[in-house]
Every structure is written in structure tokens, then in C-alpha cells.
Amino acid sequence: MSPFERPHPARVYDYLLGGREHFPVDRAAAEAGLLANPSSRVPPRENRGFLRRVVQHLAAEHGVRQFLDIGTGIPTSPNVHEVAQQIAPDARTVYVDNDPIVLAHAGALLRGHTAYVDADLRDVDRLLAAPGLRDTIDLGRPVALMLVAILHFVEDEDKPYDIVRRLVDALPAGSFLALSHLTGDFDAAAWERVAAVYARDGVAMRVRSRAEIAGFFDGLELLEPGLTVVSRWRPDAEVDRRATDAQVSVYGGVARVR
């Protein structure tokens, strides 16, 4: 099957954000998801705001100058490197994804201390050894590992906790893990319906509880305000304060690697 005959999370996400880089199969999956849960546009929007605020905070308050964004998706401005370089022009960013459309757009990102790696999150060894990563990021200096809205597409049998641990173990002390993840804690039935819709199209979605998501941060030092609904993580004027926790249904947090 062609990669364009099956919906891809990056393209579905792009559609839900109002982008234009998707195919009929992605639009159909997204619309079916919206029928299953009419609030499905809220999580991508609030998650995107979380990513922006995390990068701003880490660059401005913690002096982070290297960002590894895995599961970057279709380029949506402001991207990680744009946010980071507004604060520190020398900030370096490596994007990682495995979608052909993301690869096609990578050229637009490859400028000034920025690289793209075509790799699957589950293939940790290949990802970490990629020349694009090694030539751009110094793994001997602090790195912000961004796993934003990607791990709910990793099934339990693929050992997501081991994946995160191996990635974190490759980073030096003083690095950070920023992670967000869909949850069914507030409206389990709605997200079970969405997961069933995506499963019919061959896209696995594993919505996890807060306790399960907290497990990704084991052994790390969570920054304030801890693991919380992403719209409550250091909110600014761009947060939609009308959105309920149930509509957002994404937990997020940032932790320091010790």
C-alpha cells in the first residue's frame, strides 16, 4: 500500500490545525474523528501552544540551545527553530519524522543551524546515529528532547517507555524532556470512538491515563507546574481559556535530566 493510501498522523494533525498538506484519506480520517469527538480540533491547537511555550521557556529561562523534535509533523509556523532562534539566534534544531510529505517540506526548514532526519521514533539506534543529528547537535551538551503528541501513536508492544528511556539516556545531565500525550481521563468514551475510527484505517492510537503518562518521566525532575493539561502549563494570552480540560484532553510536562 502506498503511504498516501493510508492516513498519517502528521497529515491528519495538519488538517485539524487548518493546514493544506494532506490527502483525501487524511481528511476523511479527521472528519470521522470529528464525528466521534466534535472537540477533536482543540487538542492539536492547544498542544501546539504548549510546544511554543516550552521552547520559549527552555531557551529563555534555562539557556537551552539545542532542540531535538521527534515526530515534528508538517511544518507549522512558528516551528521549534523559529521560536528558539527568536531568543537565541545560534540555537540548533533537529527535526525527526517518517512521513514523505514532511520530508518533502524539510528543505524549507534546513536553514541556519537546522537539520531534518528521516527516521522512525521506534528505531532509536538509527535515529541517534543519523549524520544529520550528529552534525547539528552535540550530544555532550544539554539538549531539549521534544516528544510532543507522538507517543499516543506508539503501541504498548513497541515498548514506548523503553524508547523514551533510551533517548533520555543518550542525553547529558542538564538536558530536558518535553512530552505531551492524549488522555482519556476526562472523556474516555469519546477517545475510544476516535481510536476505533483511526484503527479502521490502520492507524494505532493508544490514549493513556495521567498515571501512565507520568511513567515516561520516571527518574526525572519535573519542572513546575508538573504534569498537567497542556493549556494549564504556563499559560499565556494565546491560550483558549474557554476550552475545558475534557476538550483539551492532552497532558504535558517538562522534566530535567539529572
Tab-separated table of C-alpha atoms in Angstrom:
chain	number	residue	atom	x	y	z
A	1	MET	CA	0.000	0.000	0.000
A	2	SER	CA	1.249	3.452	-0.913
A	3	PRO	CA	1.955	5.724	2.075
A	4	PHE	CA	-0.607	8.098	0.609
A	5	GLU	CA	-3.407	5.489	0.634
A	6	ARG	CA	-3.450	5.357	4.432
A	7	PRO	CA	-3.923	8.358	6.731
A	8	HIS	CA	-0.824	9.546	8.516
A	9	PRO	CA	-0.976	11.247	11.952
A	10	ALA	CA	1.154	14.169	10.747
A	11	ARG	CA	-1.228	14.916	7.875
A	12	VAL	CA	-4.373	14.403	9.958
A	13	TYR	CA	-2.892	16.775	12.546
A	14	ASP	CA	-2.180	19.293	9.772
A	15	TYR	CA	-5.801	19.128	8.616
A	16	LEU	CA	-7.123	19.627	12.151
A	17	LEU	CA	-4.864	22.679	12.513
A	18	GLY	CA	-6.277	24.156	9.311
A	19	GLY	CA	-3.251	23.337	7.142
A	20	ARG	CA	-3.237	22.319	3.482
A	21	GLU	CA	-0.708	19.476	3.319
A	22	HIS	CA	-2.944	16.419	3.414
A	23	PHE	CA	-4.785	13.974	1.159
A	24	PRO	CA	-8.425	12.866	0.882
A	25	VAL	CA	-7.686	9.835	3.041
A	26	ASP	CA	-6.339	12.109	5.804
A	27	ARG	CA	-9.319	14.456	5.572
A	28	ALA	CA	-11.710	11.511	5.719
A	29	ALA	CA	-9.994	10.143	8.837
A	30	ALA	CA	-10.016	13.563	10.502
A	31	GLU	CA	-13.685	14.172	9.704
A	32	ALA	CA	-14.601	10.722	11.007
A	33	GLY	CA	-12.658	11.563	14.167
A	34	LEU	CA	-14.601	14.828	14.486
A	35	LEU	CA	-17.868	12.911	14.262
A	36	ALA	CA	-16.637	10.616	17.020
A	37	ASN	CA	-15.460	13.562	19.143
A	38	PRO	CA	-16.533	17.052	17.995
A	39	SER	CA	-13.765	18.592	20.137
A	40	SER	CA	-11.006	16.904	18.115
A	41	ARG	CA	-9.675	20.222	16.788
A	42	VAL	CA	-8.963	21.520	20.299
A	43	PRO	CA	-6.119	19.151	21.313
A	44	PRO	CA	-3.891	19.930	18.283
A	45	ARG	CA	-4.350	23.665	18.759
A	46	GLU	CA	-3.630	23.664	22.482
A	47	ASN	CA	-0.804	21.182	22.046
A	48	ARG	CA	0.812	23.495	19.511
A	49	GLY	CA	0.645	26.336	22.016
A	50	PHE	CA	2.237	24.092	24.644
A	51	LEU	CA	5.148	23.343	22.311
A	52	ARG	CA	5.717	27.045	21.654
A	53	ARG	CA	5.670	27.935	25.357
A	54	VAL	CA	8.004	25.056	26.233
A	55	VAL	CA	10.603	26.146	23.688
A	56	GLN	CA	10.361	29.758	24.822
A	57	HIS	CA	10.761	28.760	28.467
A	58	LEU	CA	13.677	26.399	27.916
A	59	ALA	CA	15.548	28.819	25.667
A	60	ALA	CA	14.929	31.935	27.763
A	61	GLU	CA	14.951	30.585	31.321
A	62	HIS	CA	17.267	27.572	31.120
A	63	GLY	CA	19.648	28.574	28.341
A	64	VAL	CA	18.878	25.572	26.143
A	65	ARG	CA	20.436	25.974	22.712
A	66	GLN	CA	19.801	22.506	21.209
A	67	PHE	CA	16.404	21.001	20.399
A	68	LEU	CA	15.603	17.502	19.137
A	69	ASP	CA	11.988	17.462	17.933
A	70	ILE	CA	10.841	13.901	17.181
A	71	GLY	CA	7.546	13.479	15.357
A	72	THR	CA	7.660	17.063	14.150
A	73	GLY	CA	4.823	16.678	11.646
A	74	ILE	CA	4.017	19.053	8.789
A	75	PRO	CA	5.850	22.366	9.254
A	76	THR	CA	3.508	24.778	11.041
A	77	SER	CA	4.805	28.230	11.907
A	78	PRO	CA	6.109	29.077	14.362
A	79	ASN	CA	8.302	25.984	14.290
A	80	VAL	CA	10.669	24.991	17.082
A	81	HIS	CA	13.682	26.595	15.441
A	82	GLU	CA	11.798	29.833	14.769
A	83	VAL	CA	10.732	30.148	18.412
A	84	ALA	CA	14.163	29.207	19.758
A	85	GLN	CA	16.087	31.470	17.384
A	86	GLN	CA	13.964	34.479	18.307
A	87	ILE	CA	15.555	34.126	21.736
A	88	ALA	CA	18.948	32.727	20.733
A	89	PRO	CA	19.916	33.053	17.051
A	90	ASP	CA	22.551	30.330	17.479
A	91	ALA	CA	20.009	27.735	18.712
A	92	ARG	CA	20.202	24.421	16.848
A	93	THR	CA	17.235	22.211	15.975
A	94	VAL	CA	16.947	18.720	14.516
A	95	TYR	CA	13.532	17.590	13.295
A	96	VAL	CA	12.702	13.893	13.020
A	97	ASP	CA	9.743	12.322	11.204
A	98	ASN	CA	8.995	9.449	8.848
A	99	ASP	CA	6.289	10.890	6.592
A	100	PRO	CA	7.110	11.536	2.897
A	101	ILE	CA	5.280	14.876	2.929
A	102	VAL	CA	7.253	16.053	5.950
A	103	LEU	CA	10.415	15.029	4.089
A	104	ALA	CA	9.278	16.998	1.033
A	105	HIS	CA	8.903	20.108	3.179
A	106	ALA	CA	12.152	19.602	5.047
A	107	GLY	CA	14.026	21.861	2.633
A	108	ALA	CA	12.046	24.815	3.955
A	109	LEU	CA	13.398	24.076	7.417
A	110	LEU	CA	17.011	23.421	6.521
A	111	ARG	CA	18.488	26.815	7.166
A	112	GLY	CA	20.694	28.208	9.906
A	113	HIS	CA	21.579	25.519	12.440
A	114	THR	CA	18.655	23.292	11.422
A	115	ALA	CA	18.511	19.714	10.096
A	116	TYR	CA	15.950	17.053	9.284
A	117	VAL	CA	16.277	13.309	9.924
A	118	ASP	CA	14.029	10.805	8.145
A	119	ALA	CA	13.604	8.150	10.840
A	120	ASP	CA	11.048	6.296	12.926
A	121	LEU	CA	10.853	7.022	16.653
A	122	ARG	CA	10.882	3.287	17.308
A	123	ASP	CA	14.262	2.833	15.612
A	124	VAL	CA	16.266	4.573	18.334
A	125	ASP	CA	19.709	3.382	17.225
A	126	ARG	CA	19.245	4.605	13.641
A	127	LEU	CA	17.780	7.880	14.819
A	128	LEU	CA	20.615	8.677	17.225
A	129	ALA	CA	23.292	7.663	14.716
A	130	ALA	CA	21.876	9.764	11.859
A	131	PRO	CA	24.532	12.101	10.394
A	132	GLY	CA	22.021	14.953	10.265
A	133	LEU	CA	21.613	14.734	14.006
A	134	ARG	CA	25.272	14.192	14.851
A	135	ASP	CA	26.402	17.023	12.556
A	136	THR	CA	23.946	19.502	14.082
A	137	ILE	CA	23.582	18.625	17.754
A	138	ASP	CA	26.369	17.975	20.233
A	139	LEU	CA	25.088	15.194	22.487
A	140	GLY	CA	27.753	16.150	25.007
A	141	ARG	CA	25.874	19.392	25.748
A	142	PRO	CA	22.307	19.857	27.067
A	143	VAL	CA	19.509	19.055	24.633
A	144	ALA	CA	15.750	19.559	24.845
A	145	LEU	CA	14.153	16.303	23.683
A	146	MET	CA	10.689	17.135	22.340
A	147	LEU	CA	8.219	14.232	22.230
A	148	VAL	CA	5.110	16.278	21.619
A	149	ALA	CA	1.891	14.439	20.700
A	150	ILE	CA	3.753	11.438	19.290
A	151	LEU	CA	3.730	8.698	21.933
A	152	HIS	CA	-0.010	8.039	21.737
A	153	PHE	CA	0.771	6.602	18.303
A	154	VAL	CA	3.181	4.068	19.825
A	155	GLU	CA	1.502	0.873	20.973
A	156	ASP	CA	2.420	-0.936	24.173
A	157	GLU	CA	4.025	-3.810	22.266
A	158	ASP	CA	6.527	-1.340	20.806
A	159	LYS	CA	7.704	-0.592	24.363
A	160	PRO	CA	7.243	3.200	24.436
A	161	TYR	CA	8.726	3.532	27.937
A	162	ASP	CA	11.905	1.795	26.795
A	163	ILE	CA	12.069	4.090	23.763
A	164	VAL	CA	11.860	7.197	25.918
A	165	ARG	CA	14.374	5.853	28.414
A	166	ARG	CA	16.909	5.048	25.677
A	167	LEU	CA	16.537	8.511	24.169
A	168	VAL	CA	16.891	10.208	27.552
A	169	ASP	CA	19.895	8.035	28.437
A	170	ALA	CA	21.652	9.369	25.323
A	171	LEU	CA	21.449	12.922	26.704
A	172	PRO	CA	23.785	14.551	29.220
A	173	ALA	CA	22.758	15.896	32.619
A	174	GLY	CA	21.147	19.295	32.306
A	175	SER	CA	19.055	18.219	29.311
A	176	PHE	CA	15.248	18.274	29.321
A	177	LEU	CA	12.400	16.013	28.225
A	178	ALA	CA	9.276	17.817	26.996
A	179	LEU	CA	6.374	15.442	26.392
A	180	SER	CA	2.655	15.646	25.699
A	181	HIS	CA	0.160	12.830	25.266
A	182	LEU	CA	-3.561	12.351	24.655
A	183	THR	CA	-5.573	11.102	27.628
A	184	GLY	CA	-8.965	9.537	28.119
A	185	ASP	CA	-9.143	10.651	31.748
A	186	PHE	CA	-11.816	13.280	31.073
A	187	ASP	CA	-13.886	11.688	28.279
A	188	ALA	CA	-12.847	8.083	27.807
A	189	ALA	CA	-15.796	7.150	25.590
A	190	ALA	CA	-15.107	9.938	23.083
A	191	TRP	CA	-11.455	8.987	22.684
A	192	GLU	CA	-12.285	5.286	22.441
A	193	ARG	CA	-14.521	6.185	19.495
A	194	VAL	CA	-11.740	8.245	17.881
A	195	ALA	CA	-9.205	5.443	18.406
A	196	ALA	CA	-11.614	2.969	16.793
A	197	VAL	CA	-12.022	5.265	13.760
A	198	TYR	CA	-8.257	5.523	13.254
A	199	ALA	CA	-7.766	1.791	13.853
A	200	ARG	CA	-10.079	1.018	10.923
A	201	ASP	CA	-7.663	2.978	8.736
A	202	GLY	CA	-4.607	1.203	10.121
A	203	VAL	CA	-3.512	3.996	12.475
A	204	ALA	CA	-2.955	2.837	16.045
A	205	MET	CA	-3.804	5.267	18.836
A	206	ARG	CA	-3.186	4.415	22.483
A	207	VAL	CA	-4.790	7.011	24.746
A	208	ARG	CA	-3.222	6.761	28.225
A	209	SER	CA	-4.090	7.873	31.753
A	210	ARG	CA	-2.234	10.534	33.702
A	211	ALA	CA	-0.530	7.846	35.780
A	212	GLU	CA	0.636	6.059	32.635
A	213	ILE	CA	1.914	9.287	31.087
A	214	ALA	CA	3.705	10.186	34.324
A	215	GLY	CA	5.678	6.967	33.905
A	216	PHE	CA	7.556	8.492	30.973
A	217	PHE	CA	9.113	10.955	33.430
A	218	ASP	CA	10.324	8.359	35.937
A	219	GLY	CA	13.720	9.317	37.359
A	220	LEU	CA	13.489	12.886	36.042
A	221	GLU	CA	12.823	16.163	37.830
A	222	LEU	CA	9.554	17.712	36.654
A	223	LEU	CA	9.546	21.489	36.309
A	224	GLU	CA	6.633	23.492	37.694
A	225	PRO	CA	3.699	23.199	37.212
A	226	GLY	CA	4.367	19.469	36.814
A	227	LEU	CA	2.367	17.133	34.574
A	228	THR	CA	-0.849	18.957	33.744
A	229	VAL	CA	-3.349	19.585	30.970
A	230	VAL	CA	-1.296	21.433	28.336
A	231	SER	CA	-3.467	24.567	28.401
A	232	ARG	CA	-2.548	24.906	32.108
A	233	TRP	CA	1.216	24.606	31.531
A	234	ARG	CA	2.498	28.174	31.959
A	235	PRO	CA	-0.468	29.650	30.046
A	236	ASP	CA	-0.128	32.935	28.202
A	237	ALA	CA	-2.501	35.268	26.369
A	238	GLU	CA	-2.837	32.853	23.418
A	239	VAL	CA	-4.347	30.023	25.468
A	240	ASP	CA	-8.057	29.481	24.801
A	241	ARG	CA	-9.385	29.821	28.324
A	242	ARG	CA	-12.829	28.716	27.163
A	243	ALA	CA	-11.525	25.222	26.363
A	244	THR	CA	-12.313	22.714	29.099
A	245	ASP	CA	-9.896	20.044	30.303
A	246	ALA	CA	-12.142	17.458	28.639
A	247	GLN	CA	-11.923	19.267	25.301
A	248	VAL	CA	-8.133	19.578	25.526
A	249	SER	CA	-7.529	16.020	26.789
A	250	VAL	CA	-3.761	16.297	26.494
A	251	TYR	CA	-1.340	16.128	29.410
A	252	GLY	CA	2.067	17.718	29.115
A	253	GLY	CA	5.142	18.304	31.170
A	254	VAL	CA	8.818	19.182	31.077
A	255	ALA	CA	11.475	17.471	33.184
A	256	ARG	CA	15.178	17.961	33.776
A	257	VAL	CA	17.630	15.132	33.149
A	258	ARG	CA	19.849	14.741	36.218
